[in-house]
Amino acid sequence: MNQRLLFAGRPLGSAARFWLRLGGLLGRLLLGLVVLALLGWAASAAWYAWKFSGPVSAQEQVPPGEAAMTQSIIQTAIRIVDQHRENTRYLRDAHAKAHGCVQAQVQVAGDLPPALRQGVFSEPGKTWNGWMRLSNGNAYPQFDSLQDARGMALKLLQVPGAQLLPSQQARQEQDFVMFNHPNFFVSDVAEYQQNIAAQADGKKVLAFFPGWDPRQWQVRHLLIAFSTLSDAPDSPTQGTYYSVSPYKFGGANAKFRVTPEAGTCPAYSVPKPNRDLPNFLRGALYQQLSADRVPACFALQIQLQDASRYMPLEDTSVEWKQSDSPFVTVAHIKVPAQDFDSPEQNLACDNMAFSPWHGIEAHRPVGGINRLRKAVYDAVSQYRHARNGNVAP
Ligand code: HEM
């Protein structure tokens, strides 16, 4: 029987019938896609819940071939340094632009429980003098308004005890090297080698999609990279900075972070910066410390590994959940009011070298990305210092 479509009791014309059928078809297609997307989301959520579940190892596991990959990464890092020389100066391979190097005092928490009295935190109430370098993450200086990671490197001075690197025994330092995102866009050394080589060649897509095989695609890591590159805060004193990778904390493993601490410094609201200025983050630091003469305060906190939870040592793309192990304050950092923005201090700042491996055994870096950083920071630092006419400090 020939059924006729009616509208308000009258049969529809052929054009109207065509559009109605097309609309129905598209509606079903859309519904199908929504169902497919929901199924995909549920499947990947279930897969990640299974893959990202504890227990994990509390010991390092070194994969074969890491030393050779490290050598290849050093070559790529030096290639990046060569690509981004500024006039005659050779800059850092990463975090090339500083907002300033400022003096800082780090006081161990007075009420620290005995189990947390480790390494430089052994003596409650003790104050260490040090330096803090605040930076943008990019390999060459660019406007602060551009999306980027923001770094904080902290160096405690006159730290007694053997240094981790045999060649650096004169240092007597403990460094903490961080940026403002809790996890990294690669898991391990093999992935870093592939990713950084593609980036140095200017092939950004290949960094996360190295081939046609979807099993090699790193969509989750690409999303981490996107969220790491974020808008600047109003001031470098407003950020929270994470170690991202794990470290020894005495006999335990831990990550650390530095976060603004209210109540220990006079109240101060950072004036709204003019984001059109290329170096407004340096300007904000200057405004607070040098013009308004107001100190900045932070808490230095650690997050202990609970190996029964999914808190791996060998995968820096995984953020350790605070619901599995909360951050605990072990020290208070005060950046006093000071003048820091002089040509001499800025040059000295560029000539400083921070490394996760400048430190003592109680805070030894652990995990693949940290093992990689041991050789790379040293090599790049030596390379740039030699070409800048300095003896590497
Ligand atoms: C765990 C994640 C990482 C964090 C939190 C981090 C953070 C930082 C920061 C804040 C700086 C600047 C230090 C300063 O102010 O002097 C820096 C420098 C540097 N980073 Fe990283 N980084 C990470 C991973 C890596 C990796 C995987 C590599 C490559 C193997 C790397 C290579 C470098 C190099 C070569 C420098 C410059 C060293 C120098 O010339 O003194 N970083 N990093």
XYZ file of C-alpha atoms and ligand atoms in Angstrom:
436
model
C 0.000 0.000 0.000
C 1.403 3.414 -0.894
C 1.604 5.356 2.414
C 1.557 9.115 2.023
C 3.154 11.528 4.509
C 0.669 14.122 5.737
C 1.227 17.523 7.344
C -1.863 19.325 8.818
C -4.011 16.759 6.942
C -2.482 17.527 3.546
C 0.002 15.305 1.662
C 3.616 16.544 1.618
C 5.409 17.440 -1.600
C 8.361 15.337 -2.802
C 10.977 17.961 -1.726
C 9.584 18.069 1.816
C 9.511 14.233 1.926
C 13.160 14.172 0.829
C 14.265 16.603 3.585
C 12.282 14.727 6.219
C 13.913 11.410 5.252
C 17.365 13.034 5.184
C 16.716 14.536 8.619
C 15.675 11.115 9.975
C 18.790 9.511 8.491
C 21.119 12.150 9.946
C 19.397 11.853 13.338
C 19.986 8.073 13.379
C 23.604 8.606 12.277
C 24.167 11.119 15.075
C 22.613 8.779 17.642
C 24.875 5.960 16.387
C 27.934 8.173 16.756
C 26.940 9.209 20.302
C 26.441 5.539 21.293
C 29.795 4.637 19.707
C 31.564 7.478 21.530
C 29.991 6.435 24.863
C 31.049 2.813 24.296
C 34.600 3.955 23.412
C 34.750 6.171 26.499
C 33.480 3.339 28.747
C 35.958 0.852 27.222
C 38.949 3.219 27.618
C 37.880 4.153 31.182
C 37.709 0.428 32.066
C 41.070 -0.212 30.372
C 42.780 2.672 32.212
C 41.182 1.638 35.531
C 42.699 -1.834 34.996
C 46.064 -0.590 33.714
C 46.426 2.195 36.306
C 45.900 0.110 39.411
C 48.368 -0.874 42.136
C 50.415 -2.419 43.523
C 53.594 -1.036 41.909
C 57.290 -1.559 42.560
C 59.052 0.552 45.180
C 62.353 -0.201 43.395
C 63.699 1.217 40.137
C 63.498 -1.058 37.065
C 66.049 -0.121 34.429
C 65.062 -1.256 30.918
C 67.773 -2.466 28.491
C 69.256 0.108 26.106
C 68.681 3.151 28.335
C 72.349 4.254 28.286
C 72.481 4.288 24.461
C 69.181 6.182 24.244
C 70.562 8.728 26.723
C 73.566 9.415 24.474
C 71.289 9.987 21.497
C 69.115 12.387 23.561
C 72.206 14.385 24.584
C 72.995 14.915 20.894
C 69.426 16.113 20.243
C 69.503 18.431 23.285
C 72.736 20.013 22.063
C 71.207 20.401 18.610
C 68.346 22.346 20.260
C 70.818 24.558 22.162
C 72.617 25.310 18.879
C 69.305 26.119 17.165
C 68.373 28.724 19.784
C 71.523 30.691 20.499
C 70.800 34.284 21.404
C 73.449 36.499 19.805
C 76.663 35.088 21.194
C 75.199 33.379 24.231
C 74.251 29.745 24.464
C 71.097 29.259 26.518
C 69.647 26.325 28.416
C 68.093 23.561 26.308
C 64.881 24.045 28.316
C 63.652 26.846 30.585
C 65.918 29.274 28.729
C 64.176 32.458 29.893
C 64.453 33.471 33.548
C 62.137 35.903 35.300
C 64.854 36.289 37.903
C 67.124 34.531 40.329
C 66.196 35.486 43.872
C 67.607 34.646 47.275
C 65.432 32.341 49.350
C 65.404 30.927 52.863
C 64.077 27.433 53.468
C 63.122 26.631 57.049
C 62.445 23.024 58.019
C 59.014 22.708 59.691
C 59.384 22.961 63.467
C 56.785 20.253 64.152
C 58.062 17.712 61.603
C 57.253 14.124 62.740
C 60.386 11.946 63.239
C 59.605 9.753 60.167
C 59.831 12.831 57.914
C 63.150 14.079 59.313
C 65.232 12.994 56.313
C 68.209 14.508 54.491
C 68.068 18.308 54.470
C 64.873 18.080 56.548
C 66.579 16.234 59.436
C 66.632 19.157 61.837
C 63.268 20.818 62.591
C 63.529 24.610 62.591
C 66.848 24.735 60.684
C 67.067 27.466 58.018
C 68.948 26.938 54.751
C 69.999 29.829 52.546
C 69.554 29.319 48.831
C 68.699 30.552 45.356
C 65.475 30.286 43.402
C 65.378 30.607 39.601
C 61.941 31.222 38.062
C 61.579 30.528 34.359
C 59.459 29.845 31.291
C 59.772 26.298 29.934
C 60.435 27.047 26.282
C 63.799 26.317 24.636
C 64.204 29.997 23.690
C 62.921 33.223 25.271
C 59.485 34.325 24.102
C 56.678 36.627 25.282
C 55.328 35.622 28.711
C 51.769 35.843 27.339
C 52.386 32.758 25.160
C 51.244 29.439 26.553
C 54.136 27.635 28.227
C 55.221 25.646 31.276
C 56.644 27.735 34.141
C 59.638 26.477 36.079
C 61.029 26.869 39.569
C 64.493 25.642 40.488
C 65.561 25.877 44.116
C 69.112 25.436 45.372
C 69.996 25.012 49.065
C 73.585 26.020 49.889
C 76.215 24.661 52.281
C 74.605 21.240 52.523
C 77.018 18.835 54.232
C 77.648 15.266 53.044
C 78.797 13.547 49.852
C 77.211 14.856 46.636
C 75.597 12.328 44.274
C 77.818 13.233 41.308
C 81.488 12.325 41.858
C 82.582 15.314 39.749
C 80.539 17.805 41.786
C 81.816 17.212 45.327
C 82.696 20.896 45.805
C 79.074 21.985 45.387
C 77.525 21.255 48.817
C 74.079 21.863 47.309
C 70.625 20.333 47.261
C 68.542 21.329 44.227
C 64.799 20.902 43.691
C 63.856 21.273 39.996
C 60.153 21.672 39.201
C 57.526 23.002 36.812
C 53.887 23.967 37.247
C 52.205 20.750 36.101
C 51.949 17.493 38.073
C 52.773 15.057 35.257
C 55.002 14.852 32.180
C 54.065 14.363 28.519
C 56.172 11.208 28.200
C 56.406 8.055 30.308
C 59.980 6.935 29.898
C 63.322 7.367 28.151
C 62.391 5.443 24.984
C 59.354 7.633 24.428
C 61.296 10.797 25.242
C 63.959 9.898 22.667
C 61.375 9.515 19.947
C 59.381 12.584 20.979
C 62.247 15.057 21.368
C 63.928 13.969 18.115
C 60.670 14.647 16.206
C 60.305 18.040 17.922
C 63.918 19.033 17.172
C 63.237 18.179 13.505
C 60.201 20.490 13.614
C 57.799 17.523 13.118
C 55.463 18.142 16.017
C 52.776 15.683 14.851
C 55.282 12.812 14.717
C 56.183 13.509 18.342
C 52.902 11.948 19.501
C 51.891 9.977 16.392
C 55.127 8.286 15.259
C 53.501 5.954 12.715
C 50.291 4.617 11.193
C 49.903 1.951 13.898
C 47.280 3.344 16.347
C 48.914 1.379 19.176
C 51.813 3.858 18.975
C 49.583 6.936 19.193
C 49.996 8.871 22.441
C 46.693 10.742 22.671
C 46.736 10.878 26.498
C 50.291 12.261 26.431
C 49.339 14.842 23.809
C 46.549 16.036 26.133
C 49.090 16.299 28.984
C 51.348 18.377 26.706
C 48.434 20.682 25.840
C 47.491 21.199 29.483
C 51.140 21.791 30.467
C 51.331 24.656 27.984
C 49.078 27.076 29.803
C 48.509 30.798 30.292
C 50.917 32.533 32.643
C 49.820 33.299 36.202
C 49.774 36.971 37.244
C 53.158 36.454 38.921
C 55.678 33.605 39.288
C 54.914 33.812 43.043
C 51.351 32.623 42.301
C 52.172 29.187 40.856
C 52.370 25.688 42.309
C 55.457 23.845 41.055
C 55.791 20.032 41.012
C 58.828 17.740 40.907
C 56.841 15.558 38.440
C 59.404 12.761 38.856
C 60.106 10.842 42.093
C 63.024 11.079 44.530
C 64.305 9.159 47.529
C 63.144 10.556 50.822
C 65.431 8.680 53.177
C 64.399 5.039 52.704
C 61.060 5.964 51.056
C 60.153 7.360 47.619
C 58.394 10.692 47.256
C 57.449 13.479 44.884
C 57.568 17.074 46.078
C 56.000 20.386 45.213
C 56.214 24.056 46.193
C 52.968 25.954 46.636
C 52.139 29.516 47.794
C 51.530 29.629 51.533
C 49.171 32.203 52.987
C 49.574 33.320 56.560
C 53.365 33.112 56.798
C 53.964 36.355 54.846
C 52.139 39.702 55.003
C 48.960 39.643 52.905
C 49.673 40.896 49.362
C 47.562 40.952 46.239
C 49.575 40.876 43.041
C 48.566 43.831 40.843
C 46.979 42.844 37.493
C 49.881 42.703 35.048
C 49.914 44.253 31.586
C 50.074 41.021 29.579
C 51.129 42.847 26.426
C 54.555 43.447 27.937
C 56.989 40.708 26.862
C 58.453 40.198 30.358
C 55.489 40.939 32.610
C 56.350 37.992 34.890
C 59.728 39.553 35.695
C 57.836 42.836 36.176
C 55.437 41.205 38.667
C 58.358 39.721 40.630
C 60.076 43.121 40.655
C 56.873 44.861 41.737
C 56.392 42.583 44.764
C 59.973 42.071 45.983
C 61.784 45.240 44.904
C 59.163 48.008 44.584
C 56.518 47.049 47.186
C 59.180 45.285 49.340
C 56.796 42.432 50.236
C 58.271 38.919 50.678
C 56.782 35.837 48.988
C 56.107 32.658 50.950
C 55.687 29.047 49.874
C 55.305 25.632 51.500
C 57.686 22.865 50.400
C 55.687 19.661 50.522
C 56.308 15.954 49.916
C 54.000 13.172 48.770
C 55.202 9.742 49.939
C 54.797 6.741 47.628
C 52.354 4.071 48.785
C 53.377 1.143 46.595
C 50.067 -0.636 47.199
C 48.475 2.179 45.115
C 49.142 3.153 41.492
C 52.099 5.434 42.222
C 54.725 4.180 39.761
C 58.396 5.208 39.769
C 59.010 4.504 36.082
C 56.169 6.453 34.437
C 56.285 10.261 34.762
C 53.045 10.656 32.800
C 51.149 9.386 35.850
C 50.148 11.929 38.468
C 50.186 10.367 41.921
C 46.680 10.880 43.292
C 46.406 12.978 46.426
C 43.571 10.687 47.528
C 46.177 7.868 47.598
C 48.772 9.954 49.458
C 48.337 13.636 50.384
C 51.095 16.270 50.215
C 52.590 17.134 53.623
C 54.484 20.363 54.409
C 58.106 19.689 55.401
C 59.528 23.227 55.107
C 58.538 26.854 54.653
C 60.185 28.974 51.954
C 60.551 32.707 52.310
C 61.727 34.887 49.427
C 62.550 38.146 51.228
C 62.067 41.611 49.751
C 65.200 42.253 47.666
C 66.731 43.835 44.596
C 67.488 41.140 42.050
C 67.097 42.712 38.604
C 70.637 44.010 37.968
C 72.753 43.155 34.894
C 75.329 41.422 37.137
C 72.758 39.263 38.935
C 70.947 38.402 35.706
C 74.218 37.231 34.162
C 75.062 35.229 37.292
C 71.556 33.746 37.094
C 72.129 32.613 33.510
C 75.423 31.099 34.592
C 73.936 29.068 37.440
C 73.358 25.361 36.935
C 70.502 23.485 38.564
C 70.060 19.734 38.297
C 68.006 17.091 40.093
C 71.387 15.363 40.577
C 72.977 18.244 42.516
C 72.251 16.856 45.935
C 72.758 14.154 48.508
C 71.888 10.462 48.682
C 68.870 11.025 50.963
C 67.148 12.800 48.017
C 68.540 10.734 45.095
C 66.401 11.105 41.939
C 64.733 7.837 40.899
C 62.970 6.526 37.774
C 63.898 6.497 34.083
C 63.311 10.173 33.282
C 65.489 11.149 36.251
C 68.238 8.693 35.262
C 68.159 10.361 31.852
C 68.378 13.845 33.367
C 71.562 12.855 35.223
C 73.652 12.814 32.050
C 71.688 15.379 30.008
C 71.697 18.308 32.473
C 75.412 17.840 33.044
C 76.244 17.630 29.321
C 74.107 20.636 28.310
C 75.313 22.737 31.220
C 78.969 21.975 30.351
C 78.319 22.695 26.674
C 76.725 26.106 27.187
C 79.144 27.184 29.915
C 82.186 26.291 27.803
C 80.834 28.303 24.848
C 79.873 31.238 27.057
C 83.455 31.434 28.238
C 82.770 30.127 31.744
C 84.215 27.239 33.623
C 81.130 25.068 34.298
C 80.228 25.699 37.948
C 60.480 15.548 35.189
C 60.222 16.531 34.449
C 61.093 17.759 34.325
C 61.065 18.899 35.055
C 60.153 19.194 36.223
C 62.056 19.796 34.499
C 62.285 21.086 34.924
C 63.320 21.883 34.501
C 63.601 23.211 34.972
C 62.769 23.987 35.987
C 64.718 23.645 34.373
C 65.400 25.000 34.563
C 66.443 24.881 35.640
C 67.094 26.215 35.870
O 66.384 27.135 36.297
O 68.300 26.341 35.606
C 65.163 22.615 33.494
C 66.285 22.699 32.709
C 66.684 21.725 31.863
N 65.992 20.564 31.598
Fe 64.379 19.846 32.573
N 62.686 19.166 33.470
C 62.139 17.912 33.334
C 62.496 16.962 32.428
C 63.548 17.067 31.594
C 63.974 16.059 30.698
C 63.308 14.702 30.485
C 65.063 16.534 30.054
C 65.904 15.879 29.000
C 66.493 14.801 29.192
C 65.353 17.843 30.565
C 66.399 18.631 30.179
C 66.733 19.847 30.707
C 67.949 20.579 30.381
C 69.041 20.119 29.434
C 67.909 21.755 31.116
C 68.975 22.876 31.104
C 70.153 22.473 31.976
C 71.246 23.527 31.990
O 71.723 23.883 30.907
O 71.617 23.993 33.088
N 64.408 18.148 31.493
N 64.291 21.552 33.596
